[in-house]
Amino acid sequence: TDKGSDDILAFAFSPSGDYFALTDDSKRLILFHTKPSWECISVRSVNRRCTALTITAAEDKILVADKSGDVYSYSITEPQADGKLELGHLSLLLDVVLSPDDRYILTADRDEKIRVSFGNAPYCIVSYCLGHTEFVSKILVIPNYPDLLLSASGDSTLRLWKYKSGEEVYCCHLSSICGPETTKTDQKYPVSRITYFCQGGYVAILCDSISTVCIFQLDAIAQQLVYRQQIAFKHKVWDIAFEETGDLWILQEDSEAPLQLYRPCDEQWKPVTDDKGLQKMSKYLQDNWTVFEG
């Protein structure tokens, strides 16, 4: 009886790209196998609308976080099996991630908390990462430095943690970087996207409040983030993603040029216009803009 509009709320590829999972506001979890061609494996019902999901490195389970604060696991090897409750918060969950070895489950909630639990026994809490003063919007375990966690919050900060002990090692105030571009002294910078490029340790973030992508570089020895660049756009930016080559893709709310590609050159990302993949994808988005925007 509680039907939604079929809007996709969260999605993820498995580490190998062999699987793709999504959840929508009609309370469905849909799993695809992507190779050799896309095939829908299962459509399962979830108890509540979900906010985030991730797939284990072993590619045997999907972890789904929902609005009630619970995380359920759904089998990939048994694609019709019901979900299993793994852990719960007393607050709405905004993100869930796994350590690269699947040993730890990390969850972020609306009440400023990041919880670290054992993957094989999620009821056992390893630590809490406490320090944010507003909702924690995004978290990322650094792939090539798996003992470090990067988090973002509605308090306009990026923070680095040794998450196994819950120790905060660095805090970056985004207002000190983005602030000069706005006259609003109380402007907030909640981060909606984080993408990471392992070679060089570059981090790109996108804030909901401004059409600007900020790029930092992780100094793993000093355990801090070094600000490198801002890329401003005229239109609202929807999403960002690094390629393995370091190319940075930007998806924006512009029917004429919905997709932008930036390439690293002398440690600065510069726009590319003559890439055939960019031209092909931009043409597809332009032709399907009404459906895509909806």
mmCIF file of C-alpha atoms in Angstrom:
data_model
loop_
_atom_site.group_PDB
_atom_site.id
_atom_site.type_symbol
_atom_site.label_atom_id
_atom_site.label_comp_id
_atom_site.label_asym_id
_atom_site.label_seq_id
_atom_site.Cartn_x
_atom_site.Cartn_y
_atom_site.Cartn_z
ATOM 1 C CA THR A 1 0.000 0.000 0.000
ATOM 2 C CA ASP A 2 2.954 2.307 0.574
ATOM 3 C CA LYS A 3 4.097 2.802 -3.010
ATOM 4 C CA GLY A 4 6.751 5.277 -4.012
ATOM 5 C CA SER A 5 7.698 6.903 -7.273
ATOM 6 C CA ASP A 6 10.431 4.354 -8.099
ATOM 7 C CA ASP A 7 13.116 6.985 -7.482
ATOM 8 C CA ILE A 8 16.494 5.359 -6.858
ATOM 9 C CA LEU A 9 17.686 6.180 -3.344
ATOM 10 C CA ALA A 10 21.064 4.389 -3.267
ATOM 11 C CA PHE A 11 23.182 2.154 -5.488
ATOM 12 C CA ALA A 12 26.599 0.507 -5.654
ATOM 13 C CA PHE A 13 28.800 -1.670 -7.834
ATOM 14 C CA SER A 14 30.676 -4.580 -6.306
ATOM 15 C CA PRO A 15 34.474 -4.139 -6.197
ATOM 16 C CA SER A 16 34.974 -6.193 -9.380
ATOM 17 C CA GLY A 17 32.049 -4.557 -11.171
ATOM 18 C CA ASP A 18 30.368 -7.959 -11.616
ATOM 19 C CA TYR A 19 27.320 -6.915 -9.561
ATOM 20 C CA PHE A 20 25.216 -3.783 -9.294
ATOM 21 C CA ALA A 21 22.597 -3.218 -6.596
ATOM 22 C CA LEU A 22 20.086 -0.448 -6.104
ATOM 23 C CA THR A 23 17.255 0.380 -3.780
ATOM 24 C CA ASP A 24 14.292 2.641 -4.534
ATOM 25 C CA ASP A 25 11.523 4.445 -2.708
ATOM 26 C CA SER A 26 9.096 1.620 -3.520
ATOM 27 C CA LYS A 27 11.048 -0.400 -0.932
ATOM 28 C CA ARG A 28 12.742 -2.704 -3.399
ATOM 29 C CA LEU A 29 16.311 -4.007 -3.488
ATOM 30 C CA ILE A 30 17.229 -4.913 -7.064
ATOM 31 C CA LEU A 31 20.355 -6.911 -7.896
ATOM 32 C CA PHE A 32 21.968 -7.168 -11.343
ATOM 33 C CA HIS A 33 24.756 -9.324 -12.702
ATOM 34 C CA THR A 34 26.663 -7.164 -15.181
ATOM 35 C CA LYS A 35 28.811 -9.666 -17.103
ATOM 36 C CA PRO A 36 28.813 -10.792 -19.876
ATOM 37 C CA SER A 37 25.626 -8.700 -20.205
ATOM 38 C CA TRP A 38 23.304 -7.063 -17.699
ATOM 39 C CA GLU A 39 20.789 -9.423 -16.095
ATOM 40 C CA CYS A 40 18.387 -8.796 -13.220
ATOM 41 C CA ILE A 41 18.999 -11.539 -10.662
ATOM 42 C CA SER A 42 16.483 -10.622 -7.990
ATOM 43 C CA VAL A 43 13.973 -8.090 -6.757
ATOM 44 C CA ARG A 44 13.478 -8.228 -2.989
ATOM 45 C CA SER A 45 11.394 -6.163 -0.611
ATOM 46 C CA VAL A 46 13.049 -4.173 2.169
ATOM 47 C CA ASN A 47 11.314 -3.210 5.404
ATOM 48 C CA ARG A 48 11.868 0.525 5.119
ATOM 49 C CA ARG A 49 13.176 3.040 2.635
ATOM 50 C CA CYS A 50 16.934 2.848 2.492
ATOM 51 C CA THR A 51 19.534 5.579 2.612
ATOM 52 C CA ALA A 52 22.777 3.823 1.631
ATOM 53 C CA LEU A 53 24.126 0.456 0.568
ATOM 54 C CA THR A 54 27.431 -1.249 -0.089
ATOM 55 C CA ILE A 55 28.647 -4.639 -1.331
ATOM 56 C CA THR A 56 31.249 -6.706 0.491
ATOM 57 C CA ALA A 57 34.721 -7.214 -0.972
ATOM 58 C CA ALA A 58 33.946 -10.943 -1.012
ATOM 59 C CA GLU A 59 30.898 -10.066 -3.168
ATOM 60 C CA ASP A 60 28.665 -12.384 -1.168
ATOM 61 C CA LYS A 61 26.455 -9.821 0.613
ATOM 62 C CA ILE A 62 24.796 -6.445 0.201
ATOM 63 C CA LEU A 63 24.580 -4.261 3.301
ATOM 64 C CA VAL A 64 21.635 -1.874 3.308
ATOM 65 C CA ALA A 65 21.131 0.994 5.783
ATOM 66 C CA ASP A 66 17.631 2.367 6.319
ATOM 67 C CA LYS A 67 15.779 5.327 7.797
ATOM 68 C CA SER A 68 15.037 3.558 11.072
ATOM 69 C CA GLY A 69 18.754 3.157 11.817
ATOM 70 C CA ASP A 70 19.065 -0.540 10.945
ATOM 71 C CA VAL A 71 21.521 -2.338 8.663
ATOM 72 C CA TYR A 72 20.327 -5.507 6.927
ATOM 73 C CA SER A 73 22.434 -7.916 4.899
ATOM 74 C CA TYR A 74 21.133 -9.589 1.745
ATOM 75 C CA SER A 75 22.844 -12.593 0.211
ATOM 76 C CA ILE A 76 24.200 -12.406 -3.328
ATOM 77 C CA THR A 77 24.892 -16.139 -3.542
ATOM 78 C CA GLU A 78 21.262 -16.802 -2.517
ATOM 79 C CA PRO A 79 19.598 -13.939 -4.391
ATOM 80 C CA GLN A 80 16.059 -14.753 -3.269
ATOM 81 C CA ALA A 81 16.846 -15.047 0.448
ATOM 82 C CA ASP A 82 15.322 -12.612 2.939
ATOM 83 C CA GLY A 83 17.421 -9.963 4.622
ATOM 84 C CA LYS A 84 19.113 -10.450 7.986
ATOM 85 C CA LEU A 85 19.306 -7.711 10.618
ATOM 86 C CA GLU A 86 22.969 -7.014 11.371
ATOM 87 C CA LEU A 87 22.994 -3.915 13.596
ATOM 88 C CA GLY A 88 20.980 -0.871 14.586
ATOM 89 C CA HIS A 89 21.339 2.768 15.626
ATOM 90 C CA LEU A 90 18.813 4.917 17.462
ATOM 91 C CA SER A 91 19.013 7.432 14.632
ATOM 92 C CA LEU A 92 18.550 7.577 10.868
ATOM 93 C CA LEU A 93 21.575 6.151 9.061
ATOM 94 C CA LEU A 94 23.128 8.264 6.301
ATOM 95 C CA ASP A 95 25.996 6.035 5.160
ATOM 96 C CA VAL A 96 27.435 2.544 5.538
ATOM 97 C CA VAL A 97 30.862 1.338 4.339
ATOM 98 C CA LEU A 98 33.147 -1.631 4.832
ATOM 99 C CA SER A 99 36.876 -1.843 5.390
ATOM 100 C CA PRO A 100 38.646 -3.281 2.308
ATOM 101 C CA ASP A 101 39.031 -6.669 4.019
ATOM 102 C CA ASP A 102 35.368 -6.771 5.174
ATOM 103 C CA ARG A 103 36.547 -6.980 8.776
ATOM 104 C CA TYR A 104 34.769 -3.808 9.901
ATOM 105 C CA ILE A 105 31.366 -2.263 9.206
ATOM 106 C CA LEU A 106 31.264 1.517 9.631
ATOM 107 C CA THR A 107 27.972 3.377 9.943
ATOM 108 C CA ALA A 108 27.226 7.105 10.110
ATOM 109 C CA ASP A 109 24.039 8.613 11.457
ATOM 110 C CA ARG A 110 22.078 11.849 11.744
ATOM 111 C CA ASP A 111 23.062 12.287 15.394
ATOM 112 C CA GLU A 112 26.758 13.029 14.810
ATOM 113 C CA LYS A 113 28.030 9.478 15.414
ATOM 114 C CA ILE A 114 30.249 7.110 13.458
ATOM 115 C CA ARG A 115 30.123 3.550 14.762
ATOM 116 C CA VAL A 116 32.701 0.855 14.000
ATOM 117 C CA SER A 117 31.571 -2.767 14.359
ATOM 118 C CA PHE A 118 33.066 -6.165 13.568
ATOM 119 C CA GLY A 119 31.927 -7.462 10.179
ATOM 120 C CA ASN A 120 31.465 -11.046 11.365
ATOM 121 C CA ALA A 121 29.840 -9.960 14.659
ATOM 122 C CA PRO A 122 28.182 -6.566 14.096
ATOM 123 C CA TYR A 123 26.672 -6.574 17.578
ATOM 124 C CA CYS A 124 30.238 -6.099 18.910
ATOM 125 C CA ILE A 125 31.170 -2.412 18.773
ATOM 126 C CA VAL A 126 34.869 -1.728 18.228
ATOM 127 C CA SER A 127 34.755 2.048 18.675
ATOM 128 C CA TYR A 128 32.865 5.288 18.119
ATOM 129 C CA CYS A 129 34.370 8.186 16.185
ATOM 130 C CA LEU A 130 32.956 11.200 18.008
ATOM 131 C CA GLY A 131 33.686 14.834 17.191
ATOM 132 C CA HIS A 132 31.261 16.018 14.529
ATOM 133 C CA THR A 133 28.625 18.435 15.819
ATOM 134 C CA GLU A 134 25.985 17.758 13.151
ATOM 135 C CA PHE A 135 24.823 14.839 10.988
ATOM 136 C CA VAL A 136 27.551 12.728 9.362
ATOM 137 C CA SER A 137 26.730 12.695 5.653
ATOM 138 C CA LYS A 138 29.534 10.631 4.076
ATOM 139 C CA ILE A 139 32.294 8.295 5.229
ATOM 140 C CA LEU A 140 35.142 6.638 3.302
ATOM 141 C CA VAL A 141 37.778 4.147 4.400
ATOM 142 C CA ILE A 142 40.895 5.184 2.449
ATOM 143 C CA PRO A 143 41.525 2.196 0.113
ATOM 144 C CA ASN A 144 45.341 2.298 0.149
ATOM 145 C CA TYR A 145 45.528 3.393 3.804
ATOM 146 C CA PRO A 146 42.839 1.120 5.253
ATOM 147 C CA ASP A 147 43.421 2.186 8.857
ATOM 148 C CA LEU A 148 42.265 5.733 8.044
ATOM 149 C CA LEU A 149 38.676 6.943 7.728
ATOM 150 C CA LEU A 150 37.549 10.182 6.074
ATOM 151 C CA SER A 151 34.240 11.655 7.187
ATOM 152 C CA ALA A 152 32.117 14.665 6.220
ATOM 153 C CA SER A 153 29.326 16.360 8.100
ATOM 154 C CA GLY A 154 26.705 19.064 8.177
ATOM 155 C CA ASP A 155 29.086 20.931 10.490
ATOM 156 C CA SER A 156 31.147 21.865 7.378
ATOM 157 C CA THR A 157 34.180 19.790 8.325
ATOM 158 C CA LEU A 158 36.190 16.957 6.837
ATOM 159 C CA ARG A 159 37.835 14.756 9.455
ATOM 160 C CA LEU A 160 40.422 11.988 9.397
ATOM 161 C CA TRP A 161 40.236 9.187 11.952
ATOM 162 C CA LYS A 162 42.134 6.162 13.135
ATOM 163 C CA TYR A 163 38.767 4.505 13.266
ATOM 164 C CA LYS A 164 39.718 1.317 15.100
ATOM 165 C CA SER A 165 40.523 3.400 18.184
ATOM 166 C CA GLY A 166 38.085 6.236 17.415
ATOM 167 C CA GLU A 167 40.930 8.798 17.421
ATOM 168 C CA GLU A 168 40.510 11.958 15.353
ATOM 169 C CA VAL A 169 43.814 12.907 13.733
ATOM 170 C CA TYR A 170 42.851 15.853 11.508
ATOM 171 C CA CYS A 171 39.996 18.306 10.976
ATOM 172 C CA CYS A 172 39.527 20.596 7.948
ATOM 173 C CA HIS A 173 36.987 23.436 8.147
ATOM 174 C CA LEU A 174 35.470 23.855 4.688
ATOM 175 C CA SER A 175 34.326 27.393 5.481
ATOM 176 C CA SER A 176 37.978 28.484 5.481
ATOM 177 C CA ILE A 177 38.307 27.198 1.892
ATOM 178 C CA CYS A 178 34.887 27.863 0.379
ATOM 179 C CA GLY A 179 34.002 30.857 2.514
ATOM 180 C CA PRO A 180 35.588 33.631 0.407
ATOM 181 C CA GLU A 181 33.266 32.744 -2.485
ATOM 182 C CA THR A 182 30.115 33.601 -0.535
ATOM 183 C CA THR A 183 28.929 36.599 1.455
ATOM 184 C CA LYS A 184 26.907 34.458 3.849
ATOM 185 C CA THR A 185 28.820 34.233 7.092
ATOM 186 C CA ASP A 186 26.630 31.377 8.369
ATOM 187 C CA GLN A 187 26.897 29.319 5.157
ATOM 188 C CA LYS A 188 27.024 25.545 5.708
ATOM 189 C CA TYR A 189 28.891 23.092 3.484
ATOM 190 C CA PRO A 190 27.349 19.632 3.886
ATOM 191 C CA VAL A 191 29.272 17.172 1.701
ATOM 192 C CA SER A 192 27.120 14.997 -0.546
ATOM 193 C CA ARG A 193 29.845 13.148 -2.505
ATOM 194 C CA ILE A 194 33.403 11.987 -1.874
ATOM 195 C CA THR A 195 35.577 10.319 -4.511
ATOM 196 C CA TYR A 196 39.166 9.144 -4.121
ATOM 197 C CA PHE A 197 42.081 8.590 -6.511
ATOM 198 C CA CYS A 198 44.653 6.205 -5.010
ATOM 199 C CA GLN A 199 47.647 7.310 -7.092
ATOM 200 C CA GLY A 200 48.691 10.494 -5.355
ATOM 201 C CA GLY A 201 45.978 10.210 -2.689
ATOM 202 C CA TYR A 202 43.637 12.821 -4.157
ATOM 203 C CA VAL A 203 40.217 13.440 -2.637
ATOM 204 C CA ALA A 204 37.450 15.334 -4.453
ATOM 205 C CA ILE A 205 34.350 16.474 -2.601
ATOM 206 C CA LEU A 206 31.049 17.984 -3.607
ATOM 207 C CA CYS A 207 28.945 20.139 -1.284
ATOM 208 C CA ASP A 208 25.177 20.504 -1.555
ATOM 209 C CA SER A 209 25.262 24.252 -1.016
ATOM 210 C CA ILE A 210 27.666 25.384 -3.757
ATOM 211 C CA SER A 211 28.387 24.382 -7.368
ATOM 212 C CA THR A 212 32.058 23.817 -6.660
ATOM 213 C CA VAL A 213 34.241 20.715 -6.531
ATOM 214 C CA CYS A 214 37.130 20.904 -4.063
ATOM 215 C CA ILE A 215 40.214 18.734 -4.452
ATOM 216 C CA PHE A 216 42.554 17.782 -1.612
ATOM 217 C CA GLN A 217 45.597 15.546 -1.351
ATOM 218 C CA LEU A 218 46.045 13.107 1.486
ATOM 219 C CA ASP A 219 49.388 13.318 3.277
ATOM 220 C CA ALA A 220 49.279 9.901 4.925
ATOM 221 C CA ILE A 221 52.517 10.390 6.840
ATOM 222 C CA ALA A 222 51.412 13.672 8.420
ATOM 223 C CA GLN A 223 47.817 12.330 8.485
ATOM 224 C CA GLN A 224 46.255 15.463 7.063
ATOM 225 C CA LEU A 225 44.524 16.809 3.957
ATOM 226 C CA VAL A 226 46.262 19.420 1.826
ATOM 227 C CA TYR A 227 43.990 21.705 -0.192
ATOM 228 C CA ARG A 228 44.898 21.739 -3.901
ATOM 229 C CA GLN A 229 42.155 23.162 -6.126
ATOM 230 C CA GLN A 230 38.591 24.389 -6.575
ATOM 231 C CA ILE A 231 36.588 23.903 -9.778
ATOM 232 C CA ALA A 232 33.537 26.162 -10.024
ATOM 233 C CA PHE A 233 30.494 25.479 -12.227
ATOM 234 C CA LYS A 234 27.585 27.640 -13.362
ATOM 235 C CA HIS A 235 25.058 24.845 -12.865
ATOM 236 C CA LYS A 236 24.226 22.616 -9.916
ATOM 237 C CA VAL A 237 26.583 19.642 -9.748
ATOM 238 C CA TRP A 238 24.902 16.281 -9.135
ATOM 239 C CA ASP A 239 27.775 13.824 -8.899
ATOM 240 C CA ILE A 240 31.541 13.348 -9.222
ATOM 241 C CA ALA A 241 33.767 10.316 -9.784
ATOM 242 C CA PHE A 242 37.452 9.625 -10.304
ATOM 243 C CA GLU A 243 38.592 7.116 -12.911
ATOM 244 C CA GLU A 244 41.528 4.810 -12.177
ATOM 245 C CA THR A 245 43.541 7.047 -14.528
ATOM 246 C CA GLY A 246 42.852 10.116 -12.399
ATOM 247 C CA ASP A 247 40.334 11.643 -14.812
ATOM 248 C CA LEU A 248 37.529 13.362 -12.904
ATOM 249 C CA TRP A 249 33.960 13.124 -14.231
ATOM 250 C CA ILE A 250 31.429 15.809 -13.299
ATOM 251 C CA LEU A 251 27.684 15.369 -13.780
ATOM 252 C CA GLN A 252 25.761 18.649 -13.707
ATOM 253 C CA GLU A 253 22.250 20.013 -14.175
ATOM 254 C CA ASP A 254 22.792 21.372 -17.679
ATOM 255 C CA SER A 255 20.953 19.858 -20.638
ATOM 256 C CA GLU A 256 23.481 21.315 -23.098
ATOM 257 C CA ALA A 257 26.603 19.983 -21.363
ATOM 258 C CA PRO A 258 25.522 17.539 -18.658
ATOM 259 C CA LEU A 259 28.849 15.753 -18.408
ATOM 260 C CA GLN A 260 32.249 17.370 -17.889
ATOM 261 C CA LEU A 261 35.650 15.682 -17.888
ATOM 262 C CA TYR A 262 38.717 17.038 -16.098
ATOM 263 C CA ARG A 263 42.205 15.564 -16.519
ATOM 264 C CA PRO A 264 45.229 15.975 -14.216
ATOM 265 C CA CYS A 265 48.084 18.073 -15.576
ATOM 266 C CA ASP A 266 50.883 19.334 -13.316
ATOM 267 C CA GLU A 267 48.795 18.451 -10.236
ATOM 268 C CA GLN A 268 45.853 20.548 -11.464
ATOM 269 C CA TRP A 269 42.671 19.194 -13.071
ATOM 270 C CA LYS A 270 41.838 20.879 -16.378
ATOM 271 C CA PRO A 271 38.788 20.520 -18.652
ATOM 272 C CA VAL A 272 38.849 18.107 -21.585
ATOM 273 C CA THR A 273 36.514 18.560 -24.567
ATOM 274 C CA ASP A 274 37.867 16.214 -27.263
ATOM 275 C CA ASP A 275 37.447 12.883 -25.467
ATOM 276 C CA LYS A 276 35.304 10.461 -27.543
ATOM 277 C CA GLY A 277 33.837 8.772 -24.471
ATOM 278 C CA LEU A 278 32.779 12.151 -23.093
ATOM 279 C CA GLN A 279 31.189 13.153 -26.393
ATOM 280 C CA LYS A 280 29.293 9.869 -26.697
ATOM 281 C CA MET A 281 27.941 9.952 -23.152
ATOM 282 C CA SER A 282 27.029 13.650 -23.364
ATOM 283 C CA LYS A 283 25.053 12.962 -26.548
ATOM 284 C CA TYR A 284 23.182 10.132 -24.822
ATOM 285 C CA LEU A 285 22.316 12.340 -21.838
ATOM 286 C CA GLN A 286 21.187 15.182 -24.083
ATOM 287 C CA ASP A 287 18.922 12.844 -26.077
ATOM 288 C CA ASN A 288 17.377 11.449 -22.889
ATOM 289 C CA TRP A 289 17.460 14.592 -20.775
ATOM 290 C CA THR A 290 13.752 14.647 -19.856
ATOM 291 C CA VAL A 291 13.845 11.086 -18.540
ATOM 292 C CA PHE A 292 17.228 11.558 -16.912
ATOM 293 C CA GLU A 293 16.290 14.777 -15.115
ATOM 294 C CA GLY A 294 13.072 13.234 -13.817
#
